[in-house]
PDB file of C-alpha atoms in Angstrom:
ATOM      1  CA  UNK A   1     -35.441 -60.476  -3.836  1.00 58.00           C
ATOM      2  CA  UNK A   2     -36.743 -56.981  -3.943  1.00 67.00           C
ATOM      3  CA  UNK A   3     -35.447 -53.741  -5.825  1.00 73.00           C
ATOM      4  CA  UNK A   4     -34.896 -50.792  -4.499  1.00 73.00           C
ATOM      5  CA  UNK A   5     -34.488 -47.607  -5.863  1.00 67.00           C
ATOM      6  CA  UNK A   6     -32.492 -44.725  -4.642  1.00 63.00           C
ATOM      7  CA  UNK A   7     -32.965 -41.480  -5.881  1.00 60.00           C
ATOM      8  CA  UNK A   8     -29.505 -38.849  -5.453  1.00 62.00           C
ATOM      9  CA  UNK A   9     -30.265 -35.602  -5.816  1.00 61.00           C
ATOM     10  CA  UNK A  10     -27.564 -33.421  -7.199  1.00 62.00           C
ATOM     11  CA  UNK A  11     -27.516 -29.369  -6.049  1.00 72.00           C
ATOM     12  CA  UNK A  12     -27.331 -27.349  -9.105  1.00 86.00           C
ATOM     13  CA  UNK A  13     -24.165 -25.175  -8.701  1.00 90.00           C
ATOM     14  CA  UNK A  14     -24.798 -21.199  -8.610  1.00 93.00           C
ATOM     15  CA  UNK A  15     -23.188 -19.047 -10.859  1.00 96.00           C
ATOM     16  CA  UNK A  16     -21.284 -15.889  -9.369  1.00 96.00           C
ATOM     17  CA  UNK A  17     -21.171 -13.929 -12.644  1.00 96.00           C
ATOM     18  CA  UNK A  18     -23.663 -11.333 -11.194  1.00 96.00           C
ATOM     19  CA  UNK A  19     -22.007 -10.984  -7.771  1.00 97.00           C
ATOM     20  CA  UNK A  20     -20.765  -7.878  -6.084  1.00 96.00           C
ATOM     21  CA  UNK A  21     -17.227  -7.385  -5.647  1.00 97.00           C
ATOM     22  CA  UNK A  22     -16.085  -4.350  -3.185  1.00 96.00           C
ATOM     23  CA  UNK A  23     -12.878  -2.451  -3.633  1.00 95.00           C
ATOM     24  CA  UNK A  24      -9.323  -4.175  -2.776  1.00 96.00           C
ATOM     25  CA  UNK A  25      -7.465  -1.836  -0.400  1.00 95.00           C
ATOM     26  CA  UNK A  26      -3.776  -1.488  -1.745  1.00 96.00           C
ATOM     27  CA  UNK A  27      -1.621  -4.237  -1.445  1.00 96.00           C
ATOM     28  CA  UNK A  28       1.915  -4.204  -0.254  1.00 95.00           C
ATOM     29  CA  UNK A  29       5.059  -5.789  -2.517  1.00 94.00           C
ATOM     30  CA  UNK A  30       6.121  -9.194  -1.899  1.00 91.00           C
ATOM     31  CA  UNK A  31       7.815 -10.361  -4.939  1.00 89.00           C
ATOM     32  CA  UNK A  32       4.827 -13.152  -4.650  1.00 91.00           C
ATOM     33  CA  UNK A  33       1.338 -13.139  -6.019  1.00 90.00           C
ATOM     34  CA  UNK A  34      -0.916 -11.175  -3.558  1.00 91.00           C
ATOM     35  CA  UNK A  35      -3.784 -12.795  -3.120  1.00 91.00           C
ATOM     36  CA  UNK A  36      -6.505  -9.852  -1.910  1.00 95.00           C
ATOM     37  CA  UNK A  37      -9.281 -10.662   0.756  1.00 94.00           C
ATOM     38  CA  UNK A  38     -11.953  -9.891  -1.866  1.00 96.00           C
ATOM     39  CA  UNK A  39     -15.619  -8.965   0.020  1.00 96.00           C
ATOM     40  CA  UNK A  40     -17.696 -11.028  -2.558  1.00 97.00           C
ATOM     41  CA  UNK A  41     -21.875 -10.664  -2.646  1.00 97.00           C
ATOM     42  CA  UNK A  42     -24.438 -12.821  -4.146  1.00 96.00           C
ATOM     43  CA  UNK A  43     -28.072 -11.187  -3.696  1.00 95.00           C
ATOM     44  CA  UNK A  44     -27.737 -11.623   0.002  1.00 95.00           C
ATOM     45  CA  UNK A  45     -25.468 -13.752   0.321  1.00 95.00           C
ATOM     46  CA  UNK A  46     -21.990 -12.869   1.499  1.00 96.00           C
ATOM     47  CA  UNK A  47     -19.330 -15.771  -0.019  1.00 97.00           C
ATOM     48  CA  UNK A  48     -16.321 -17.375   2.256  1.00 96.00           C
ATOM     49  CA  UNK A  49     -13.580 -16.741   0.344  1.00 96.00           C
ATOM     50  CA  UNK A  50     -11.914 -20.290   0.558  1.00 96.00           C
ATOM     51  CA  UNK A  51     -14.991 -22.273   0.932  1.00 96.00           C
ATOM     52  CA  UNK A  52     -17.061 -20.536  -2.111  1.00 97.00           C
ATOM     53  CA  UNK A  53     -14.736 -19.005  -4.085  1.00 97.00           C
ATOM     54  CA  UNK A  54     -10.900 -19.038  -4.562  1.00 97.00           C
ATOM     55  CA  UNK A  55      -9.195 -15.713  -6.377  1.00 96.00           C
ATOM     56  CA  UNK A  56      -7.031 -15.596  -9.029  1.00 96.00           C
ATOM     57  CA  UNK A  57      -4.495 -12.916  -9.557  1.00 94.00           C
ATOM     58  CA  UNK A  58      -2.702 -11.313 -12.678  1.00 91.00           C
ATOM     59  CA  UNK A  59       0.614  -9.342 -11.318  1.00 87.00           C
ATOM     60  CA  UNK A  60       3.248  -9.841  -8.353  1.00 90.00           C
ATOM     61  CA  UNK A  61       5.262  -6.243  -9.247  1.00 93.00           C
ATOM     62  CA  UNK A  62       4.576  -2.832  -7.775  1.00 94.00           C
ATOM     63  CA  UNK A  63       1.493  -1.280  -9.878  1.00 94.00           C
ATOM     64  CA  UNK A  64      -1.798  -1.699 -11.033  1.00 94.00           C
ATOM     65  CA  UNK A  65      -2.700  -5.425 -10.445  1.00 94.00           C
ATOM     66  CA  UNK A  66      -6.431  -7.405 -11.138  1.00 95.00           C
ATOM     67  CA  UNK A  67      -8.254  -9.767  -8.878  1.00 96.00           C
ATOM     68  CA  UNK A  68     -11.378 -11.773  -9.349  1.00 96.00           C
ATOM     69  CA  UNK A  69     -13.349 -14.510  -7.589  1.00 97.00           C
ATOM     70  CA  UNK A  70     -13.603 -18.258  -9.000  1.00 97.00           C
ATOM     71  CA  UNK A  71     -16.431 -20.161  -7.896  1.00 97.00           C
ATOM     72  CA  UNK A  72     -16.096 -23.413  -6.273  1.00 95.00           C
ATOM     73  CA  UNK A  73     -17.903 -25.739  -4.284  1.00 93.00           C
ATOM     74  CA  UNK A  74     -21.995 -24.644  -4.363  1.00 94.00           C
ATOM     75  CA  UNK A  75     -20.812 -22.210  -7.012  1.00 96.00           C
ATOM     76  CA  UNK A  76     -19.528 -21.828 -10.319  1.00 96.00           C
ATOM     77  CA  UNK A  77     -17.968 -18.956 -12.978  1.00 96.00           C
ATOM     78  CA  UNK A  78     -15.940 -15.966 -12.398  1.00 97.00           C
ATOM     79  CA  UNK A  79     -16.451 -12.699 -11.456  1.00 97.00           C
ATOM     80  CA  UNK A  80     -15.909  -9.253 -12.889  1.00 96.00           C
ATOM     81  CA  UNK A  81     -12.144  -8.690 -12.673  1.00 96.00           C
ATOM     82  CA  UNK A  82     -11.568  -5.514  -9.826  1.00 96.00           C
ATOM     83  CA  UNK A  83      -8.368  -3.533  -9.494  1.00 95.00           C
ATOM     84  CA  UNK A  84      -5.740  -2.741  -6.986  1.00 96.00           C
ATOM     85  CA  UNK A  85      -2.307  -1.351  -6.598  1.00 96.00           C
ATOM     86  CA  UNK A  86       0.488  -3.379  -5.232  1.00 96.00           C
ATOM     87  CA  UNK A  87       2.510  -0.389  -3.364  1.00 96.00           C
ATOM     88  CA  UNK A  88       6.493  -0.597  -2.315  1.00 95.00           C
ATOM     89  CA  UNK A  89       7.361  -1.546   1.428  1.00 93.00           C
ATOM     90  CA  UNK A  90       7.251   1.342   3.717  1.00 94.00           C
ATOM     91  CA  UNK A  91      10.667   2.031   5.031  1.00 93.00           C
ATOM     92  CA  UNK A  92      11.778  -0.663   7.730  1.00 92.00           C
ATOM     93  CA  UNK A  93       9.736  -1.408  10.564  1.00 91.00           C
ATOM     94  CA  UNK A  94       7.859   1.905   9.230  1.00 93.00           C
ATOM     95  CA  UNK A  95      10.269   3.646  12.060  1.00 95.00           C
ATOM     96  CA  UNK A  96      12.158   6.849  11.473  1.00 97.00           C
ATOM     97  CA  UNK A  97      14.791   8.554  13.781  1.00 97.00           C
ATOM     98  CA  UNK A  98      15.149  12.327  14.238  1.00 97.00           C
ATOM     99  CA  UNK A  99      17.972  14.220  15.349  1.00 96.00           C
ATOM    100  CA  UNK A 100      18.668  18.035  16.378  1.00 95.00           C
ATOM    101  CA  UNK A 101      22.592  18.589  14.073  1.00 93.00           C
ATOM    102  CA  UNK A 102      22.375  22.371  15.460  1.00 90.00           C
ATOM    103  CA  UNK A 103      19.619  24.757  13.974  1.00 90.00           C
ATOM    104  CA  UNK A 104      19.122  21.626  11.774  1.00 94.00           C
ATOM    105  CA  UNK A 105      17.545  17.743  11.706  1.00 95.00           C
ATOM    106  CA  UNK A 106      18.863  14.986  10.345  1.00 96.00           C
ATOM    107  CA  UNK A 107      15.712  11.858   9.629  1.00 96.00           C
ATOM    108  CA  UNK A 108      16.889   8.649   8.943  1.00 96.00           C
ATOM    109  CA  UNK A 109      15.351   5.383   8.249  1.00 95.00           C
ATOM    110  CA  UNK A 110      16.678   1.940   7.074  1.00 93.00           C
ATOM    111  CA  UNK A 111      15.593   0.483   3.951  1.00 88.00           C
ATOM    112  CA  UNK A 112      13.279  -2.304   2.871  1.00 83.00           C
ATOM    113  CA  UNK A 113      14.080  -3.562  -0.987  1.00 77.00           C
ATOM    114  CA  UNK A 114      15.895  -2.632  -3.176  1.00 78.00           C
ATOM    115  CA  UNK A 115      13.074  -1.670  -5.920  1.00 80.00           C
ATOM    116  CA  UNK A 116      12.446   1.718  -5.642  1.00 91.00           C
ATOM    117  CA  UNK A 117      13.137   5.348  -7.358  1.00 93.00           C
ATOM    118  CA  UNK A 118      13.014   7.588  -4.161  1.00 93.00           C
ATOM    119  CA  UNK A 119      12.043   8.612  -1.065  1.00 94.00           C
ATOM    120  CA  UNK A 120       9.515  11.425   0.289  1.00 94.00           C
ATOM    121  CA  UNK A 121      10.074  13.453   3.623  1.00 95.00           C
ATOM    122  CA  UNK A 122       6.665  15.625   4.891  1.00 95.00           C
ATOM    123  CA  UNK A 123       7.993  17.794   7.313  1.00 95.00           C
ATOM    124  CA  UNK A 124       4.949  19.515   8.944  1.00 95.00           C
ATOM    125  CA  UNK A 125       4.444  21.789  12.138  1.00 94.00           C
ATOM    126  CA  UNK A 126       1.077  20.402  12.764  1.00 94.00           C
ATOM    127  CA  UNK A 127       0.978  17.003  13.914  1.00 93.00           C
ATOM    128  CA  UNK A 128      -1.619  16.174  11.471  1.00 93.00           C
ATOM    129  CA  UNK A 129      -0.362  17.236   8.479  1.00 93.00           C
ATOM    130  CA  UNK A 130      -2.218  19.700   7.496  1.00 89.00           C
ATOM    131  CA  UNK A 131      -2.147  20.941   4.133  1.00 83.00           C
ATOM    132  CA  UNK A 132      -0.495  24.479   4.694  1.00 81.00           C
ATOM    133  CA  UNK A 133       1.838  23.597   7.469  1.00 82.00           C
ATOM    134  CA  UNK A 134       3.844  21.163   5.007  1.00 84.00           C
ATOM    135  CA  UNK A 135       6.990  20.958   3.162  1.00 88.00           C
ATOM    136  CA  UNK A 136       7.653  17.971   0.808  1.00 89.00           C
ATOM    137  CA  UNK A 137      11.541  16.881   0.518  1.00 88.00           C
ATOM    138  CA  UNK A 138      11.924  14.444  -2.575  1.00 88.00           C
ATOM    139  CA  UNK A 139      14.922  12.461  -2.249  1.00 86.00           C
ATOM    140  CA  UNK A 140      16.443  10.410  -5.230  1.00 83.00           C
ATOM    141  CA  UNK A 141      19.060   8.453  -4.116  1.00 84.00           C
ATOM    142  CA  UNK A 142      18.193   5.478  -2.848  1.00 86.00           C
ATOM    143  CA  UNK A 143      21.693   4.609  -1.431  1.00 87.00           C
ATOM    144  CA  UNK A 144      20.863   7.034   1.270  1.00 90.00           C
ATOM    145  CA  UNK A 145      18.848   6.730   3.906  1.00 93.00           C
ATOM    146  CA  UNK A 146      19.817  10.315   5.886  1.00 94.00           C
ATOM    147  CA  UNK A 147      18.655  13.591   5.081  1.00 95.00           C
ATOM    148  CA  UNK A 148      19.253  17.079   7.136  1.00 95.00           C
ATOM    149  CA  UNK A 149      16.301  19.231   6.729  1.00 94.00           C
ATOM    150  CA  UNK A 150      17.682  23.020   7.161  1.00 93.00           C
ATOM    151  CA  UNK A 151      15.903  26.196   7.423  1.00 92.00           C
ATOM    152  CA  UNK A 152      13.726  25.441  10.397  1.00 92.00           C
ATOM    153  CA  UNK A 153      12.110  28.055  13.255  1.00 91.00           C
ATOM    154  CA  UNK A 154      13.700  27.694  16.527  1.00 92.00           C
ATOM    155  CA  UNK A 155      11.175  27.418  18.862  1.00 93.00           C
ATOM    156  CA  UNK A 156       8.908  24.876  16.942  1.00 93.00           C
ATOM    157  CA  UNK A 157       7.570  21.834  16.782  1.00 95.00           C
ATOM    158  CA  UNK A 158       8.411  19.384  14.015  1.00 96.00           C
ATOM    159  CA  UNK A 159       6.895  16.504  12.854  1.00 96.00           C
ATOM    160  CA  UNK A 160       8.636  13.918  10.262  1.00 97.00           C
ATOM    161  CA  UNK A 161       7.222  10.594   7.976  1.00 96.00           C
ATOM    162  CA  UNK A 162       8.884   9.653   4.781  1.00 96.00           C
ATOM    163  CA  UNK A 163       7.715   6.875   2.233  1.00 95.00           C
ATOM    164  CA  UNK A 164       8.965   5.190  -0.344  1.00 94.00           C
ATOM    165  CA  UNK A 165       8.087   5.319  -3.604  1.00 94.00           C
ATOM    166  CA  UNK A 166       8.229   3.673  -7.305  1.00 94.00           C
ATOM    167  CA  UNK A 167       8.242   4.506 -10.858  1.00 95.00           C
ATOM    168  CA  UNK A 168       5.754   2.255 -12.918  1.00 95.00           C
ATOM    169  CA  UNK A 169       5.261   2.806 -16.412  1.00 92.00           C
ATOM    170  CA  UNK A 170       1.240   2.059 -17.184  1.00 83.00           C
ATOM    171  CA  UNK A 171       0.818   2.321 -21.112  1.00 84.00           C
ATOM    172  CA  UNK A 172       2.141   5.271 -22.347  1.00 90.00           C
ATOM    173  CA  UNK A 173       2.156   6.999 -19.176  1.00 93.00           C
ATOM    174  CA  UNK A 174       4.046   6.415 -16.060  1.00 94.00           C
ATOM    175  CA  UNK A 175       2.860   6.615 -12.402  1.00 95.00           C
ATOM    176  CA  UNK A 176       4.282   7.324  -9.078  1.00 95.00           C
ATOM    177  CA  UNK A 177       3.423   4.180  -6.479  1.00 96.00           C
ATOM    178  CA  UNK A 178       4.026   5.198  -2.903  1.00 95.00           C
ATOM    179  CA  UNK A 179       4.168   3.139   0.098  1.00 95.00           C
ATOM    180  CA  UNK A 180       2.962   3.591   3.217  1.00 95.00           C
ATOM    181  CA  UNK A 181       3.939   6.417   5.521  1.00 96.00           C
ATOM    182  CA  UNK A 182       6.317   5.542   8.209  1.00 96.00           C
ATOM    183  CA  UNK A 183       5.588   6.117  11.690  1.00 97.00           C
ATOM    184  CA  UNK A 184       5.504  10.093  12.918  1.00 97.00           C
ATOM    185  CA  UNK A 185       8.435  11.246  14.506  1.00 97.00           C
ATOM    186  CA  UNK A 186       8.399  14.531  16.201  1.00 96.00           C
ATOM    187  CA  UNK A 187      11.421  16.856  17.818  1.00 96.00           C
ATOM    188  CA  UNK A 188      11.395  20.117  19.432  1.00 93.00           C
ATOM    189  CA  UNK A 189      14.191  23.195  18.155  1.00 89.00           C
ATOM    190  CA  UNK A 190      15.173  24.678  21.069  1.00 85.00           C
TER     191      UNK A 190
END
């Protein structure tokens, strides 16, 4: 009987060391590891998270968290670490209500956990925010979800968003972590 030889070639894993990472948009709170879609680049190449790389995470809490790819199947190693913020919930179902209470407005929201330091209100006149047409209400009790904004024009437009937000110390300093604005809400004094 005959021999026969069979030759099995074996693909050299690639090493993602050198790959391109992009910026992680901020993440919002869980209280479980986030796990970021991570835009990963090889030369070229642009790597299936999943299929070419899986990513490992360092923090589940509101602040500064790292991310980095792990090769796997055609490729091998780690990259670079990148970093993100994991941000409190916006207020629930990001929806505020406003309310005329006279020459006043009450805004209220419900809340959505129970880790935070505060809340924000922008009241604005400009539907957009704009920088000079602003005030900034800082609210500190988080038992409360209410708040009557007073000395307001009759005859104007306002416009109302609040977001959460959390203390996190970060070394020796400590940083304010905000969530995501809620939804607009606009009312008319008449």
């Amino acid at each position: 009987a005959g021999c026969v030889t069979v030759t099995i070639g074996v693909k050299e894993q690639i090493n993602i060391s050198k790959a391109k990472v992009g910026k992680v948009k901020n993440q919002t709170y869980t209280g479980k590891k986030i796990k970021p879609e991570l835009q990963v680049i090889l030369g070229d190449t642009v790597l299936v998270q999943g299929v070419d790389y899986d990513v490992k995470v360092d923090n589940k809490k509101i602040g500064y968290a790292t991310a980095r790819a792990v090769g796997k199947g055609d490729y091998t190693g780690k990259t670079k670490k990148v970093t993100f913020k994991i941000v409190p919930k916006p207020v629930k179902d990001k929806k505020i209500k406003v309310e005329k209470k006279g020459n006043d407005i009450e805004v209220s929201w419900k809340k959505n956990g129970k880790k935070l330091n505060g809340y924000e209100i922008q009241v604005s006149t400009n539907e957009n925010f704009k920088k000079d047409t602003n005030r900034w209400i800082g609210m500190y009790d988080t038992k409360k979800t209410k708040f009557l904004v007073t000395s307001l024009e009759v005859g104007k437009t306002y416009y109302f968003r609040v977001r959460c937000y959390k203390y996190v110390k970060n070394g020796k300093d400590t940083e304010k972590f905000h969530s995501e604005w809620s939804e607009t809400a606009m009312i008319e004094l008449k």
